GROMACS .gro file of N, CA and C in nm:
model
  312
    1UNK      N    1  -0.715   3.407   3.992
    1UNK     CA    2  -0.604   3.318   4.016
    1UNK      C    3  -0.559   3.336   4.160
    2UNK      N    4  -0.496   3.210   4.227
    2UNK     CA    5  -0.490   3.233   4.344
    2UNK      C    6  -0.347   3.137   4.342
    3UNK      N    7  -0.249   3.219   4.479
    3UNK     CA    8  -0.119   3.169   4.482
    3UNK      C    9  -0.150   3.077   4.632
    4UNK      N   10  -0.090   2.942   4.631
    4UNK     CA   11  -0.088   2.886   4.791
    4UNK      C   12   0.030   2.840   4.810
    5UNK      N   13   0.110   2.943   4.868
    5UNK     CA   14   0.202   2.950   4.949
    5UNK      C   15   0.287   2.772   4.928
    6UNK      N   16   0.210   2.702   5.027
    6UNK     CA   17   0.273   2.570   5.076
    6UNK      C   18   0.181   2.462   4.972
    7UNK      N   19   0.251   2.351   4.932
    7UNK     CA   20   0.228   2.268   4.855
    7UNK      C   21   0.141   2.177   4.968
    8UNK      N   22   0.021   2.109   4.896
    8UNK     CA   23  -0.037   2.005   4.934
    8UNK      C   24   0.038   1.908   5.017
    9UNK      N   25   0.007   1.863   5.138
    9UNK     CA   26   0.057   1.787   5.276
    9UNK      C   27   0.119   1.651   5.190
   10UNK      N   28   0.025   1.606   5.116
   10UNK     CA   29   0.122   1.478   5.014
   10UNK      C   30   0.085   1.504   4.865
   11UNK      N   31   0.177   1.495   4.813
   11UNK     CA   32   0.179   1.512   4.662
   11UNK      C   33   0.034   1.392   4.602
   12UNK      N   34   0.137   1.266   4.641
   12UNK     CA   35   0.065   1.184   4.647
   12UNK      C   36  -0.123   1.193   4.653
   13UNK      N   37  -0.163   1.260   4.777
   13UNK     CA   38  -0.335   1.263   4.750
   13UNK      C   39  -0.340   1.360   4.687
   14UNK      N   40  -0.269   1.469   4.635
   14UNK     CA   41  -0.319   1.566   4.571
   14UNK      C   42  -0.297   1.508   4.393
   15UNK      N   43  -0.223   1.379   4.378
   15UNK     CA   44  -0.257   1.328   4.229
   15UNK      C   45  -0.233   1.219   4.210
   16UNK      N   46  -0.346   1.161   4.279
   16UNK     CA   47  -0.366   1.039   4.284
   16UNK      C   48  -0.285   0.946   4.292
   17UNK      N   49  -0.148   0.959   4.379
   17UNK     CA   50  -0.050   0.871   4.326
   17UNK      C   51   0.022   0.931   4.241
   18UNK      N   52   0.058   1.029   4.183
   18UNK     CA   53   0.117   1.008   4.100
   18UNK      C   54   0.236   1.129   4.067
   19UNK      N   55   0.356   1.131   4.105
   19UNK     CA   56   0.459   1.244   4.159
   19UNK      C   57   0.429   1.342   4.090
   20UNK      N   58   0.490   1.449   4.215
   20UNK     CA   59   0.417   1.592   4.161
   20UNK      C   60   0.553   1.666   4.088
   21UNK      N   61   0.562   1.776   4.056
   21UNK     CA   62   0.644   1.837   3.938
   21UNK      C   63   0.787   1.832   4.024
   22UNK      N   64   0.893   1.819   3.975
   22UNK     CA   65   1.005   1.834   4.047
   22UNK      C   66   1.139   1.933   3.945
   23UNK      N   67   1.228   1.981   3.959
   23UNK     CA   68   1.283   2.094   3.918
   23UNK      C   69   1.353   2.036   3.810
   24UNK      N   70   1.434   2.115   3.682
   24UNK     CA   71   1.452   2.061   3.562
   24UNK      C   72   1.619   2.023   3.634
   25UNK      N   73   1.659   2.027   3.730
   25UNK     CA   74   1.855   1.995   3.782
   25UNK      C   75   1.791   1.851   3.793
   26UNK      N   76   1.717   1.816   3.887
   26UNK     CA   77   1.698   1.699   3.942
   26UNK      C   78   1.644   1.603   3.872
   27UNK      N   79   1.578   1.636   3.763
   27UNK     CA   80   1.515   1.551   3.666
   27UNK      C   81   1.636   1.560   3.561
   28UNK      N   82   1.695   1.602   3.572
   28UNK     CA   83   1.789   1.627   3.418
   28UNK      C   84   1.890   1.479   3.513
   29UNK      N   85   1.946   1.519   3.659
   29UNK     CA   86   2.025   1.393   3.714
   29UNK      C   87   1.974   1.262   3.698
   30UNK      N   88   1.857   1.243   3.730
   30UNK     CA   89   1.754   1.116   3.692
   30UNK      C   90   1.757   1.070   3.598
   31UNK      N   91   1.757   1.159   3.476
   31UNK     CA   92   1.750   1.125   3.360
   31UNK      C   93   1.915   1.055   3.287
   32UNK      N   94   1.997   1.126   3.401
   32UNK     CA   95   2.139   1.050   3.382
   32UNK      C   96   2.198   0.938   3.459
   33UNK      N   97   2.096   0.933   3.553
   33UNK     CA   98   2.162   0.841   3.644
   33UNK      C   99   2.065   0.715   3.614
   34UNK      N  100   1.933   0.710   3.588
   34UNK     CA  101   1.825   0.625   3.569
   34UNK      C  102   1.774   0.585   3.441
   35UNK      N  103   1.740   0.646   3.356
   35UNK     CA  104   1.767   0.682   3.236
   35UNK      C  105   1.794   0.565   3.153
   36UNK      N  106   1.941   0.541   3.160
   36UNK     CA  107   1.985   0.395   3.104
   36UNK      C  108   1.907   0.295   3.142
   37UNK      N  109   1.863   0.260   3.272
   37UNK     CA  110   1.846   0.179   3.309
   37UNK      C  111   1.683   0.104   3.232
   38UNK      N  112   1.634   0.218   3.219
   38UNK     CA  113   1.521   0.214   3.121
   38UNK      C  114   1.479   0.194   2.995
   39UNK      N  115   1.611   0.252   2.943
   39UNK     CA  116   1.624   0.231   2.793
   39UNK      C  117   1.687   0.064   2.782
   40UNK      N  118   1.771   0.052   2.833
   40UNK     CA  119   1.884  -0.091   2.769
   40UNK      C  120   1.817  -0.212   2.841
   41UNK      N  121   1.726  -0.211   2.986
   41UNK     CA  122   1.691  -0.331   2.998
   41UNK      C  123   1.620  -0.429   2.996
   42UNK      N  124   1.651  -0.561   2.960
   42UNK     CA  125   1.618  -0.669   2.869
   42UNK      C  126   1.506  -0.694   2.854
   43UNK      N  127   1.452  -0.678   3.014
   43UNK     CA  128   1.296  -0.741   3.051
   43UNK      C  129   1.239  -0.620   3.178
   44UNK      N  130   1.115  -0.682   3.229
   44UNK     CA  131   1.118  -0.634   3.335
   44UNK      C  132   1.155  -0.645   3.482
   45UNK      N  133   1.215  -0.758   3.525
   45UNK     CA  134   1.248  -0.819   3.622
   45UNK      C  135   1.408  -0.743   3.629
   46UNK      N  136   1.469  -0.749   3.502
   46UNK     CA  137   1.597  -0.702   3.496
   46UNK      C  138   1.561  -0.544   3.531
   47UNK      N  139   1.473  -0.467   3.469
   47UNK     CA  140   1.454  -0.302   3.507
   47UNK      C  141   1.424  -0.273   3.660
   48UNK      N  142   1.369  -0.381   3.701
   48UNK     CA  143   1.333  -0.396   3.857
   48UNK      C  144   1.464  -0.399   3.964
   49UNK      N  145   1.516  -0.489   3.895
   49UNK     CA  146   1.649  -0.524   3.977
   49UNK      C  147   1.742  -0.410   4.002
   50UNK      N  148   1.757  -0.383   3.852
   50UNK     CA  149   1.906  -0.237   3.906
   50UNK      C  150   1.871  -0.150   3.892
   51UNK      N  151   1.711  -0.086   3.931
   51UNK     CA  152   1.646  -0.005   3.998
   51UNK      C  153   1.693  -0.041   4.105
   52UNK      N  154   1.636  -0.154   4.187
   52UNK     CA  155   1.645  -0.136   4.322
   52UNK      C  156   1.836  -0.162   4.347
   53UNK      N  157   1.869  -0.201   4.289
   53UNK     CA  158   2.015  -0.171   4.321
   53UNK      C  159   2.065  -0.071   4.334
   54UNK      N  160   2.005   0.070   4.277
   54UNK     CA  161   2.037   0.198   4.297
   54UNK      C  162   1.991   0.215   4.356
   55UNK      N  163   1.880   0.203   4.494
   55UNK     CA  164   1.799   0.241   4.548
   55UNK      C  165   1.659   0.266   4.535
   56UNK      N  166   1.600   0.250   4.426
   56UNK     CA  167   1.467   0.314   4.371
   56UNK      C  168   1.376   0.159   4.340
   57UNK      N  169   1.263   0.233   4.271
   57UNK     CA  170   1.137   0.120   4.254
   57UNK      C  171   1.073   0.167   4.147
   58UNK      N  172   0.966   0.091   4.087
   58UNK     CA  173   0.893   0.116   3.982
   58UNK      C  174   0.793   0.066   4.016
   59UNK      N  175   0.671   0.124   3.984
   59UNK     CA  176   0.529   0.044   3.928
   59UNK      C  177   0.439   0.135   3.904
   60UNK      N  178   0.347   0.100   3.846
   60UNK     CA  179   0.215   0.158   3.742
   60UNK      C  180   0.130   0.183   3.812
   61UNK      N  181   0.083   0.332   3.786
   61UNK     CA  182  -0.038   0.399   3.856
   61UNK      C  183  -0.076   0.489   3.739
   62UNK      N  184  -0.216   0.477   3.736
   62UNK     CA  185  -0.253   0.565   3.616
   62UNK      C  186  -0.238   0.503   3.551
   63UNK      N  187  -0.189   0.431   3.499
   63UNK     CA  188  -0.149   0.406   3.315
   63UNK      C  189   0.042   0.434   3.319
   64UNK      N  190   0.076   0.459   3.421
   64UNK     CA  191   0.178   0.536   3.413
   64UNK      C  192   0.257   0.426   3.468
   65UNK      N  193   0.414   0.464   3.432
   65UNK     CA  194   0.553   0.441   3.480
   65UNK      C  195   0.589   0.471   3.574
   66UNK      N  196   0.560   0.493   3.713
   66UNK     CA  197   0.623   0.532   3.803
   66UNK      C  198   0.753   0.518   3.913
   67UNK      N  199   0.824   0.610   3.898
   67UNK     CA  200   0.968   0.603   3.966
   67UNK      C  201   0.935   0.625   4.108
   68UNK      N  202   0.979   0.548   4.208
   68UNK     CA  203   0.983   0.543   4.326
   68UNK      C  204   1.120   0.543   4.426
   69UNK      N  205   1.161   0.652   4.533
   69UNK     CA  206   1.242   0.613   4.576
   69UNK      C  207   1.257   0.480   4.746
   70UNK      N  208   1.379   0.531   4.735
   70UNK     CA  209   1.352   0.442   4.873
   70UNK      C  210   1.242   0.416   4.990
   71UNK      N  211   1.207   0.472   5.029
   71UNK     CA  212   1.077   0.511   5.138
   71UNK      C  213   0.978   0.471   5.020
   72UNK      N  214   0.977   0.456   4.892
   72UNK     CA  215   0.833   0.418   4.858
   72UNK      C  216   0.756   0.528   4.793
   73UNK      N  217   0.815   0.622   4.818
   73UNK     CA  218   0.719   0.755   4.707
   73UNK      C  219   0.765   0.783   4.577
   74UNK      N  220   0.704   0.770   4.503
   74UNK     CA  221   0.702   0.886   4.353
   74UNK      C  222   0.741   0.975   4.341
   75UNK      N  223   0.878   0.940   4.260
   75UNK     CA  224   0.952   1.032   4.244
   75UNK      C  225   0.923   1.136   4.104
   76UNK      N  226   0.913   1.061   3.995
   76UNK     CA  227   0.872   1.079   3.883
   76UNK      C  228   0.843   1.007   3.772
   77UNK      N  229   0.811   0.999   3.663
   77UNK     CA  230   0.769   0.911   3.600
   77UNK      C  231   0.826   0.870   3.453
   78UNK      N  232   0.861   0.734   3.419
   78UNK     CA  233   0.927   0.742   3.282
   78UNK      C  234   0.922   0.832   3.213
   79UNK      N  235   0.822   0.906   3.178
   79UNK     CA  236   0.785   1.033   3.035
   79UNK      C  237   0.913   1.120   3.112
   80UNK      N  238   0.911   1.186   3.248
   80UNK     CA  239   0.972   1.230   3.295
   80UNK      C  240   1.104   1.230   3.243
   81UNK      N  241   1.125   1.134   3.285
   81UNK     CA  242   1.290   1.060   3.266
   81UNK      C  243   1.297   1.052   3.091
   82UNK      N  244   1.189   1.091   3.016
   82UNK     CA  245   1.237   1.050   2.860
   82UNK      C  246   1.229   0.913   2.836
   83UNK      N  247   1.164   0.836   2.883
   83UNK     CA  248   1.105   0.723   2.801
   83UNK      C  249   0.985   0.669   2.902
   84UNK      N  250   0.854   0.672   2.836
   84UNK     CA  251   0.737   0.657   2.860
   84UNK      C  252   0.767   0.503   2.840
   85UNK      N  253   0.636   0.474   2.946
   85UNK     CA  254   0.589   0.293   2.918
   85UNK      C  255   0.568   0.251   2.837
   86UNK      N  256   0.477   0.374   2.717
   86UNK     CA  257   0.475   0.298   2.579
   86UNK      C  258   0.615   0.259   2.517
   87UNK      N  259   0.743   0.322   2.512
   87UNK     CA  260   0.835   0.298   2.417
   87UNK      C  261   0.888   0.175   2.531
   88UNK      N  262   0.885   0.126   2.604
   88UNK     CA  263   0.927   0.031   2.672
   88UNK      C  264   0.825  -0.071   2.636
   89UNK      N  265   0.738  -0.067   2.676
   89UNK     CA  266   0.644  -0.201   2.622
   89UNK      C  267   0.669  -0.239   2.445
   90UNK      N  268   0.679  -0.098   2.392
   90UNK     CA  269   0.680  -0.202   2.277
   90UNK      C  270   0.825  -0.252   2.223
   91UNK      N  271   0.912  -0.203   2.345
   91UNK     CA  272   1.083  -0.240   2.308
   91UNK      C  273   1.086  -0.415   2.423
   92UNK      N  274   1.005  -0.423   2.497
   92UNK     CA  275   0.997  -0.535   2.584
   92UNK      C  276   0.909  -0.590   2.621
   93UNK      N  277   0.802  -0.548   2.589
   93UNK     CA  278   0.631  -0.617   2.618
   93UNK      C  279   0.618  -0.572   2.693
   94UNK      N  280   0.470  -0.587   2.727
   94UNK     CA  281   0.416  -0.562   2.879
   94UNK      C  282   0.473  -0.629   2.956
   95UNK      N  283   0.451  -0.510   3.114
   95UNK     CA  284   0.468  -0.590   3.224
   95UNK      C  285   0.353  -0.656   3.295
   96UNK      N  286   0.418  -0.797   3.369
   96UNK     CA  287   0.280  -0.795   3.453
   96UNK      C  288   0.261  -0.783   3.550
   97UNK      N  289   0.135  -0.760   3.592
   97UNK     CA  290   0.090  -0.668   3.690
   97UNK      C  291   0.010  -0.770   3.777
   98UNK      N  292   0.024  -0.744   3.904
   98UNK     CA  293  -0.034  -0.846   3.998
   98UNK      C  294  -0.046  -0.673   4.162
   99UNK      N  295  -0.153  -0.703   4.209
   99UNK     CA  296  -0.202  -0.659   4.336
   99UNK      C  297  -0.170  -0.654   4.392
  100UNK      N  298  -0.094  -0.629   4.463
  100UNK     CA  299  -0.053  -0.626   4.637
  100UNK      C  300  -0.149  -0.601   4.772
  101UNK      N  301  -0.170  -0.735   4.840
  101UNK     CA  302  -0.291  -0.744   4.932
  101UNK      C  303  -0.235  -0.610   4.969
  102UNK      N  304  -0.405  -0.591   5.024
  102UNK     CA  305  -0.444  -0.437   5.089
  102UNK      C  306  -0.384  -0.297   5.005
  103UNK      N  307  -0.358  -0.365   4.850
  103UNK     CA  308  -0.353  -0.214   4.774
  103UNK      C  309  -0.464  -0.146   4.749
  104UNK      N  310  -0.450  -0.043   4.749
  104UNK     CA  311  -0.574   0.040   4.756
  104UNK      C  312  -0.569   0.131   4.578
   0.00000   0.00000   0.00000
């Protein structure tokens, strides 16, 4: 077993996209401040919206829910926050999903 000091230069290439572990204070705030926003809303356009009204973003990598803050990085991910994409899709359907030229 081996200890490395300093975390990978971006979370991001070290998983594929997809936010790396963050501490149980800050996820427990997320989970109070964001949280609702996941559970109660209607559609997805509405979960989009007062996301970004708080500052933050969403979209799917992996298979996954991903929380994004301002600048655009992954913060953490619905399961994170206590409600996975599955219990949302089947409380609101799928979302849909469209490309963004030059996504990689």
């Amino acid at each position: 077993m081996t200890y490395q000091k300093d975390t990978p230069k971006s979370w991001a290439q070290a998983t594929n996209g997809l936010p790396g572990p963050i501490d149980c204070e800050t996820q427990a705030l997320l989970r109070l401040f964001l949280g609702p926003i996941l559970e109660t809303a209607s559609d997805w356009d509405e979960m989009s919206s007062r996301l970004t009204d708080k500052g933050y973003g969403l979209t799917i990598r992996e298979g996954r829910l991903v929380i994004l803050n301002e600048q655009g990085t992954a913060i953490c991910t619905g399961r994170g926050l206590g409600v996975p994409l599955a219990d949302i899709t089947n409380r609101i359907g799928r979302p849909t999903l469209s490309e963004h030229p030059g996504a990689q």
